[in-house]
Amino acid sequence: FLGHERDGRTGPEKSFTLAGGATITFTDVLSSAFAISDDYGAILVSSNVATLVVESTTSTPGGGGEFGQGLGASGRDDHARSLVGVRDDSRFRTNLVLTNAVEKAIDVDLNLFDDRGGVLGSLRVRLEPLGMRQVNEVSRSVGATGEVAGARLVLSTPTPGGAFAAYASVINNGTDDPRILSPR
């Protein structure tokens, strides 16, 4: 468990053995695998086989049931470049999640463009080794003002040997229902 906004190398570790073709499900992975009751952050999964499939689902009780979203794991060689459909306005907010994939601190540059290619803002984010950081209302964080819809967030790292994973959630301000923006 790498946690958030800290050096992820110090987090607790847990090992599991799976037979070929087997699956394992953790209903609340922080509680059941790490005995942690109140935290959030990234989890680094390592395997001795390249065919391991990892999926996550985050859900929150509400409205007579649950709402949430699913996300597939990113591999070490997956490089996030752009997220399209960023929106921060009276109806929606976009939260960005960045995770450092290397065991040294890196910088990640965020550059936001409107639907015509005009620059809306930029920001450099520092990630600790194997660290994770959530940037809420990413348009506001990079300096954009007013209603933002249909924007494109371009991500890069100037750090030699740096690598990171990213995704964003566009969240309905009325229902808190999220939808995922996957990197391309």
PDB file of N, CA and C in Angstrom, residues 86-156:
ATOM      1  N   VAL A  86     -12.188  16.797 -19.854  1.00  0.00           N
ATOM      2  CA  VAL A  86     -12.083  17.458 -18.551  1.00  0.00           C
ATOM      3  C   VAL A  86     -13.168  18.527 -18.453  1.00  0.00           C
ATOM      4  N   ARG A  87     -13.829  18.544 -17.309  1.00  0.00           N
ATOM      5  CA  ARG A  87     -14.938  19.490 -17.119  1.00  0.00           C
ATOM      6  C   ARG A  87     -14.979  19.961 -15.667  1.00  0.00           C
ATOM      7  N   ASP A  88     -14.983  21.251 -15.465  1.00  0.00           N
ATOM      8  CA  ASP A  88     -15.163  21.863 -14.150  1.00  0.00           C
ATOM      9  C   ASP A  88     -16.107  23.039 -14.339  1.00  0.00           C
ATOM     10  N   ASP A  89     -17.348  22.846 -13.912  1.00  0.00           N
ATOM     11  CA  ASP A  89     -18.354  23.902 -14.047  1.00  0.00           C
ATOM     12  C   ASP A  89     -19.387  23.714 -12.944  1.00  0.00           C
ATOM     13  N   SER A  90     -20.534  24.333 -13.064  1.00  0.00           N
ATOM     14  CA  SER A  90     -21.538  24.246 -12.006  1.00  0.00           C
ATOM     15  C   SER A  90     -22.112  22.833 -11.860  1.00  0.00           C
ATOM     16  N   ARG A  91     -22.034  22.015 -12.891  1.00  0.00           N
ATOM     17  CA  ARG A  91     -22.617  20.664 -12.841  1.00  0.00           C
ATOM     18  C   ARG A  91     -21.614  19.546 -12.574  1.00  0.00           C
ATOM     19  N   PHE A  92     -20.344  19.737 -12.956  1.00  0.00           N
ATOM     20  CA  PHE A  92     -19.339  18.676 -12.847  1.00  0.00           C
ATOM     21  C   PHE A  92     -17.999  19.211 -12.346  1.00  0.00           C
ATOM     22  N   ARG A  93     -17.224  18.316 -11.743  1.00  0.00           N
ATOM     23  CA  ARG A  93     -15.842  18.620 -11.361  1.00  0.00           C
ATOM     24  C   ARG A  93     -14.976  17.448 -11.803  1.00  0.00           C
ATOM     25  N   THR A  94     -13.725  17.733 -12.130  1.00  0.00           N
ATOM     26  CA  THR A  94     -12.806  16.694 -12.571  1.00  0.00           C
ATOM     27  C   THR A  94     -11.647  16.603 -11.592  1.00  0.00           C
ATOM     28  N   ASN A  95     -11.461  15.421 -11.014  1.00  0.00           N
ATOM     29  CA  ASN A  95     -10.354  15.168 -10.106  1.00  0.00           C
ATOM     30  C   ASN A  95      -9.348  14.253 -10.799  1.00  0.00           C
ATOM     31  N   LEU A  96      -8.087  14.636 -10.750  1.00  0.00           N
ATOM     32  CA  LEU A  96      -6.992  13.893 -11.372  1.00  0.00           C
ATOM     33  C   LEU A  96      -6.245  13.106 -10.313  1.00  0.00           C
ATOM     34  N   VAL A  97      -5.887  11.853 -10.633  1.00  0.00           N
ATOM     35  CA  VAL A  97      -5.068  11.026  -9.748  1.00  0.00           C
ATOM     36  C   VAL A  97      -3.775  10.698 -10.480  1.00  0.00           C
ATOM     37  N   LEU A  98      -2.649  10.999  -9.838  1.00  0.00           N
ATOM     38  CA  LEU A  98      -1.320  10.722 -10.381  1.00  0.00           C
ATOM     39  C   LEU A  98      -0.595   9.771  -9.441  1.00  0.00           C
ATOM     40  N   THR A  99       0.085   8.786  -9.998  1.00  0.00           N
ATOM     41  CA  THR A  99       0.875   7.855  -9.193  1.00  0.00           C
ATOM     42  C   THR A  99       2.254   7.692  -9.814  1.00  0.00           C
ATOM     43  N   ASN A 100       3.273   7.932  -9.016  1.00  0.00           N
ATOM     44  CA  ASN A 100       4.657   7.776  -9.437  1.00  0.00           C
ATOM     45  C   ASN A 100       4.975   6.290  -9.547  1.00  0.00           C
ATOM     46  N   ALA A 101       5.509   5.861 -10.674  1.00  0.00           N
ATOM     47  CA  ALA A 101       5.805   4.446 -10.898  1.00  0.00           C
ATOM     48  C   ALA A 101       7.263   4.092 -10.656  1.00  0.00           C
ATOM     49  N   VAL A 102       8.061   5.040 -10.184  1.00  0.00           N
ATOM     50  CA  VAL A 102       9.480   4.772  -9.943  1.00  0.00           C
ATOM     51  C   VAL A 102       9.853   5.127  -8.498  1.00  0.00           C
ATOM     52  N   GLU A 103      10.972   4.600  -8.061  1.00  0.00           N
ATOM     53  CA  GLU A 103      11.394   4.776  -6.679  1.00  0.00           C
ATOM     54  C   GLU A 103      12.302   5.987  -6.492  1.00  0.00           C
ATOM     55  N   LYS A 104      11.959   7.071  -7.165  1.00  0.00           N
ATOM     56  CA  LYS A 104      12.604   8.361  -6.938  1.00  0.00           C
ATOM     57  C   LYS A 104      11.550   9.438  -7.149  1.00  0.00           C
ATOM     58  N   ALA A 105      11.748  10.596  -6.544  1.00  0.00           N
ATOM     59  CA  ALA A 105      10.793  11.688  -6.715  1.00  0.00           C
ATOM     60  C   ALA A 105      10.810  12.163  -8.167  1.00  0.00           C
ATOM     61  N   ILE A 106       9.623  12.505  -8.686  1.00  0.00           N
ATOM     62  CA  ILE A 106       9.521  13.030 -10.051  1.00  0.00           C
ATOM     63  C   ILE A 106       8.593  14.238 -10.065  1.00  0.00           C
ATOM     64  N   ASP A 107       8.703  15.012 -11.119  1.00  0.00           N
ATOM     65  CA  ASP A 107       7.760  16.090 -11.401  1.00  0.00           C
ATOM     66  C   ASP A 107       6.872  15.647 -12.554  1.00  0.00           C
ATOM     67  N   VAL A 108       5.606  16.056 -12.512  1.00  0.00           N
ATOM     68  CA  VAL A 108       4.677  15.814 -13.608  1.00  0.00           C
ATOM     69  C   VAL A 108       4.101  17.161 -14.015  1.00  0.00           C
ATOM     70  N   ASP A 109       4.204  17.488 -15.294  1.00  0.00           N
ATOM     71  CA  ASP A 109       3.654  18.731 -15.821  1.00  0.00           C
ATOM     72  C   ASP A 109       2.245  18.501 -16.334  1.00  0.00           C
ATOM     73  N   LEU A 110       1.326  19.358 -15.910  1.00  0.00           N
ATOM     74  CA  LEU A 110      -0.063  19.327 -16.348  1.00  0.00           C
ATOM     75  C   LEU A 110      -0.300  20.560 -17.210  1.00  0.00           C
ATOM     76  N   ASN A 111      -0.763  20.362 -18.431  1.00  0.00           N
ATOM     77  CA  ASN A 111      -1.091  21.461 -19.334  1.00  0.00           C
ATOM     78  C   ASN A 111      -2.504  21.256 -19.844  1.00  0.00           C
ATOM     79  N   LEU A 112      -3.378  22.233 -19.595  1.00  0.00           N
ATOM     80  CA  LEU A 112      -4.780  22.119 -19.948  1.00  0.00           C
ATOM     81  C   LEU A 112      -5.102  23.007 -21.149  1.00  0.00           C
ATOM     82  N   PHE A 113      -5.798  22.412 -22.128  1.00  0.00           N
ATOM     83  CA  PHE A 113      -6.163  23.114 -23.360  1.00  0.00           C
ATOM     84  C   PHE A 113      -7.671  23.068 -23.537  1.00  0.00           C
ATOM     85  N   ASP A 114      -8.246  24.155 -24.052  1.00  0.00           N
ATOM     86  CA  ASP A 114      -9.684  24.164 -24.324  1.00  0.00           C
ATOM     87  C   ASP A 114      -9.975  23.388 -25.602  1.00  0.00           C
ATOM     88  N   ASP A 115     -11.245  23.314 -25.982  1.00  0.00           N
ATOM     89  CA  ASP A 115     -11.645  22.496 -27.130  1.00  0.00           C
ATOM     90  C   ASP A 115     -11.175  23.060 -28.471  1.00  0.00           C
ATOM     91  N   ARG A 116     -10.594  24.255 -28.475  1.00  0.00           N
ATOM     92  CA  ARG A 116     -10.026  24.832 -29.702  1.00  0.00           C
ATOM     93  C   ARG A 116      -8.491  24.804 -29.686  1.00  0.00           C
ATOM     94  N   GLY A 117      -7.911  24.246 -28.613  1.00  0.00           N
ATOM     95  CA  GLY A 117      -6.458  24.155 -28.514  1.00  0.00           C
ATOM     96  C   GLY A 117      -5.810  25.297 -27.757  1.00  0.00           C
ATOM     97  N   GLY A 118      -6.612  26.238 -27.255  1.00  0.00           N
ATOM     98  CA  GLY A 118      -6.068  27.354 -26.486  1.00  0.00           C
ATOM     99  C   GLY A 118      -5.640  26.911 -25.100  1.00  0.00           C
ATOM    100  N   VAL A 119      -4.583  27.519 -24.585  1.00  0.00           N
ATOM    101  CA  VAL A 119      -4.046  27.174 -23.275  1.00  0.00           C
ATOM    102  C   VAL A 119      -4.938  27.749 -22.172  1.00  0.00           C
ATOM    103  N   LEU A 120      -5.364  26.874 -21.249  1.00  0.00           N
ATOM    104  CA  LEU A 120      -6.156  27.295 -20.105  1.00  0.00           C
ATOM    105  C   LEU A 120      -5.330  27.417 -18.835  1.00  0.00           C
ATOM    106  N   GLY A 121      -4.216  26.715 -18.772  1.00  0.00           N
ATOM    107  CA  GLY A 121      -3.365  26.784 -17.588  1.00  0.00           C
ATOM    108  C   GLY A 121      -2.401  25.627 -17.520  1.00  0.00           C
ATOM    109  N   SER A 122      -1.466  25.733 -16.571  1.00  0.00           N
ATOM    110  CA  SER A 122      -0.486  24.664 -16.382  1.00  0.00           C
ATOM    111  C   SER A 122      -0.055  24.615 -14.920  1.00  0.00           C
ATOM    112  N   LEU A 123       0.489  23.476 -14.549  1.00  0.00           N
ATOM    113  CA  LEU A 123       0.922  23.253 -13.173  1.00  0.00           C
ATOM    114  C   LEU A 123       1.957  22.144 -13.169  1.00  0.00           C
ATOM    115  N   ARG A 124       2.968  22.286 -12.318  1.00  0.00           N
ATOM    116  CA  ARG A 124       3.932  21.202 -12.090  1.00  0.00           C
ATOM    117  C   ARG A 124       3.620  20.589 -10.736  1.00  0.00           C
ATOM    118  N   VAL A 125       3.479  19.251 -10.719  1.00  0.00           N
ATOM    119  CA  VAL A 125       3.155  18.517  -9.502  1.00  0.00           C
ATOM    120  C   VAL A 125       4.345  17.644  -9.137  1.00  0.00           C
ATOM    121  N   ARG A 126       4.752  17.683  -7.887  1.00  0.00           N
ATOM    122  CA  ARG A 126       5.842  16.852  -7.377  1.00  0.00           C
ATOM    123  C   ARG A 126       5.254  15.579  -6.773  1.00  0.00           C
ATOM    124  N   LEU A 127       5.790  14.436  -7.176  1.00  0.00           N
ATOM    125  CA  LEU A 127       5.378  13.147  -6.616  1.00  0.00           C
ATOM    126  C   LEU A 127       6.557  12.509  -5.905  1.00  0.00           C
ATOM    127  N   GLU A 128       6.338  12.089  -4.686  1.00  0.00           N
ATOM    128  CA  GLU A 128       7.367  11.392  -3.926  1.00  0.00           C
ATOM    129  C   GLU A 128       7.601  10.006  -4.544  1.00  0.00           C
ATOM    130  N   PRO A 129       8.698   9.326  -4.189  1.00  0.00           N
ATOM    131  CA  PRO A 129       8.955   7.996  -4.735  1.00  0.00           C
ATOM    132  C   PRO A 129       7.747   7.073  -4.509  1.00  0.00           C
ATOM    133  N   LEU A 130       7.252   6.449  -5.576  1.00  0.00           N
ATOM    134  CA  LEU A 130       6.072   5.590  -5.538  1.00  0.00           C
ATOM    135  C   LEU A 130       4.882   6.300  -4.894  1.00  0.00           C
ATOM    136  N   GLY A 131       4.871   7.624  -4.952  1.00  0.00           N
ATOM    137  CA  GLY A 131       3.828   8.410  -4.313  1.00  0.00           C
ATOM    138  C   GLY A 131       2.609   8.607  -5.192  1.00  0.00           C
ATOM    139  N   MET A 132       1.499   8.932  -4.553  1.00  0.00           N
ATOM    140  CA  MET A 132       0.227   9.176  -5.226  1.00  0.00           C
ATOM    141  C   MET A 132      -0.302  10.523  -4.764  1.00  0.00           C
ATOM    142  N   ARG A 133      -0.911  11.253  -5.687  1.00  0.00           N
ATOM    143  CA  ARG A 133      -1.506  12.540  -5.338  1.00  0.00           C
ATOM    144  C   ARG A 133      -2.782  12.751  -6.133  1.00  0.00           C
ATOM    145  N   GLN A 134      -3.804  13.252  -5.465  1.00  0.00           N
ATOM    146  CA  GLN A 134      -5.058  13.608  -6.124  1.00  0.00           C
ATOM    147  C   GLN A 134      -5.106  15.120  -6.258  1.00  0.00           C
ATOM    148  N   VAL A 135      -5.412  15.596  -7.465  1.00  0.00           N
ATOM    149  CA  VAL A 135      -5.551  17.024  -7.738  1.00  0.00           C
ATOM    150  C   VAL A 135      -7.040  17.268  -7.988  1.00  0.00           C
ATOM    151  N   ASN A 136      -7.711  17.864  -7.013  1.00  0.00           N
ATOM    152  CA  ASN A 136      -9.149  18.112  -7.122  1.00  0.00           C
ATOM    153  C   ASN A 136      -9.416  19.315  -8.007  1.00  0.00           C
ATOM    154  N   GLU A 137     -10.542  19.267  -8.720  1.00  0.00           N
ATOM    155  CA  GLU A 137     -10.928  20.333  -9.642  1.00  0.00           C
ATOM    156  C   GLU A 137      -9.706  20.797 -10.434  1.00  0.00           C
ATOM    157  N   VAL A 138      -9.190  19.888 -11.236  1.00  0.00           N
ATOM    158  CA  VAL A 138      -7.910  20.072 -11.918  1.00  0.00           C
ATOM    159  C   VAL A 138      -7.865  21.350 -12.744  1.00  0.00           C
ATOM    160  N   SER A 139      -8.982  21.747 -13.355  1.00  0.00           N
ATOM    161  CA  SER A 139      -8.986  22.985 -14.145  1.00  0.00           C
ATOM    162  C   SER A 139      -8.646  24.186 -13.273  1.00  0.00           C
ATOM    163  N   ARG A 140      -9.245  24.240 -12.091  1.00  0.00           N
ATOM    164  CA  ARG A 140      -8.973  25.345 -11.161  1.00  0.00           C
ATOM    165  C   ARG A 140      -7.536  25.270 -10.654  1.00  0.00           C
ATOM    166  N   SER A 141      -7.055  24.064 -10.408  1.00  0.00           N
ATOM    167  CA  SER A 141      -5.695  23.884  -9.888  1.00  0.00           C
ATOM    168  C   SER A 141      -4.626  24.364 -10.863  1.00  0.00           C
ATOM    169  N   VAL A 142      -4.889  24.245 -12.172  1.00  0.00           N
ATOM    170  CA  VAL A 142      -3.905  24.698 -13.161  1.00  0.00           C
ATOM    171  C   VAL A 142      -4.078  26.179 -13.503  1.00  0.00           C
ATOM    172  N   GLY A 143      -5.137  26.808 -12.944  1.00  0.00           N
ATOM    173  CA  GLY A 143      -5.320  28.237 -13.157  1.00  0.00           C
ATOM    174  C   GLY A 143      -6.445  28.649 -14.080  1.00  0.00           C
ATOM    175  N   ALA A 144      -7.218  27.709 -14.590  1.00  0.00           N
ATOM    176  CA  ALA A 144      -8.338  28.055 -15.474  1.00  0.00           C
ATOM    177  C   ALA A 144      -9.448  28.724 -14.663  1.00  0.00           C
ATOM    178  N   THR A 145     -10.124  29.659 -15.289  1.00  0.00           N
ATOM    179  CA  THR A 145     -11.242  30.331 -14.642  1.00  0.00           C
ATOM    180  C   THR A 145     -12.494  30.140 -15.478  1.00  0.00           C
ATOM    181  N   GLY A 146     -13.631  30.351 -14.865  1.00  0.00           N
ATOM    182  CA  GLY A 146     -14.889  30.219 -15.589  1.00  0.00           C
ATOM    183  C   GLY A 146     -15.254  28.766 -15.839  1.00  0.00           C
ATOM    184  N   GLU A 147     -16.282  28.591 -16.686  1.00  0.00           N
ATOM    185  CA  GLU A 147     -16.780  27.259 -17.025  1.00  0.00           C
ATOM    186  C   GLU A 147     -15.790  26.562 -17.958  1.00  0.00           C
ATOM    187  N   VAL A 148     -15.421  25.337 -17.625  1.00  0.00           N
ATOM    188  CA  VAL A 148     -14.513  24.546 -18.459  1.00  0.00           C
ATOM    189  C   VAL A 148     -15.232  23.255 -18.836  1.00  0.00           C
ATOM    190  N   ALA A 149     -15.319  22.978 -20.133  1.00  0.00           N
ATOM    191  CA  ALA A 149     -15.939  21.741 -20.619  1.00  0.00           C
ATOM    192  C   ALA A 149     -15.230  21.304 -21.892  1.00  0.00           C
ATOM    193  N   GLY A 150     -15.088  20.001 -22.060  1.00  0.00           N
ATOM    194  CA  GLY A 150     -14.457  19.470 -23.265  1.00  0.00           C
ATOM    195  C   GLY A 150     -12.978  19.765 -23.367  1.00  0.00           C
ATOM    196  N   ALA A 151     -12.327  19.988 -22.239  1.00  0.00           N
ATOM    197  CA  ALA A 151     -10.902  20.332 -22.243  1.00  0.00           C
ATOM    198  C   ALA A 151     -10.034  19.081 -22.312  1.00  0.00           C
ATOM    199  N   ARG A 152      -8.782  19.288 -22.719  1.00  0.00           N
ATOM    200  CA  ARG A 152      -7.795  18.204 -22.840  1.00  0.00           C
ATOM    201  C   ARG A 152      -6.633  18.502 -21.905  1.00  0.00           C
ATOM    202  N   LEU A 153      -6.294  17.536 -21.064  1.00  0.00           N
ATOM    203  CA  LEU A 153      -5.187  17.663 -20.134  1.00  0.00           C
ATOM    204  C   LEU A 153      -4.023  16.834 -20.666  1.00  0.00           C
ATOM    205  N   VAL A 154      -2.901  17.490 -20.940  1.00  0.00           N
ATOM    206  CA  VAL A 154      -1.704  16.814 -21.448  1.00  0.00           C
ATOM    207  C   VAL A 154      -0.731  16.667 -20.280  1.00  0.00           C
ATOM    208  N   LEU A 155      -0.242  15.448 -20.086  1.00  0.00           N
ATOM    209  CA  LEU A 155       0.620  15.105 -18.958  1.00  0.00           C
ATOM    210  C   LEU A 155       1.987  14.670 -19.461  1.00  0.00           C
ATOM    211  N   SER A 156       3.025  15.092 -18.751  1.00  0.00           N
ATOM    212  CA  SER A 156       4.385  14.666 -19.104  1.00  0.00           C
ATOM    213  C   SER A 156       5.269  14.817 -17.874  1.00  0.00           C
TER     214      SER A 156
END
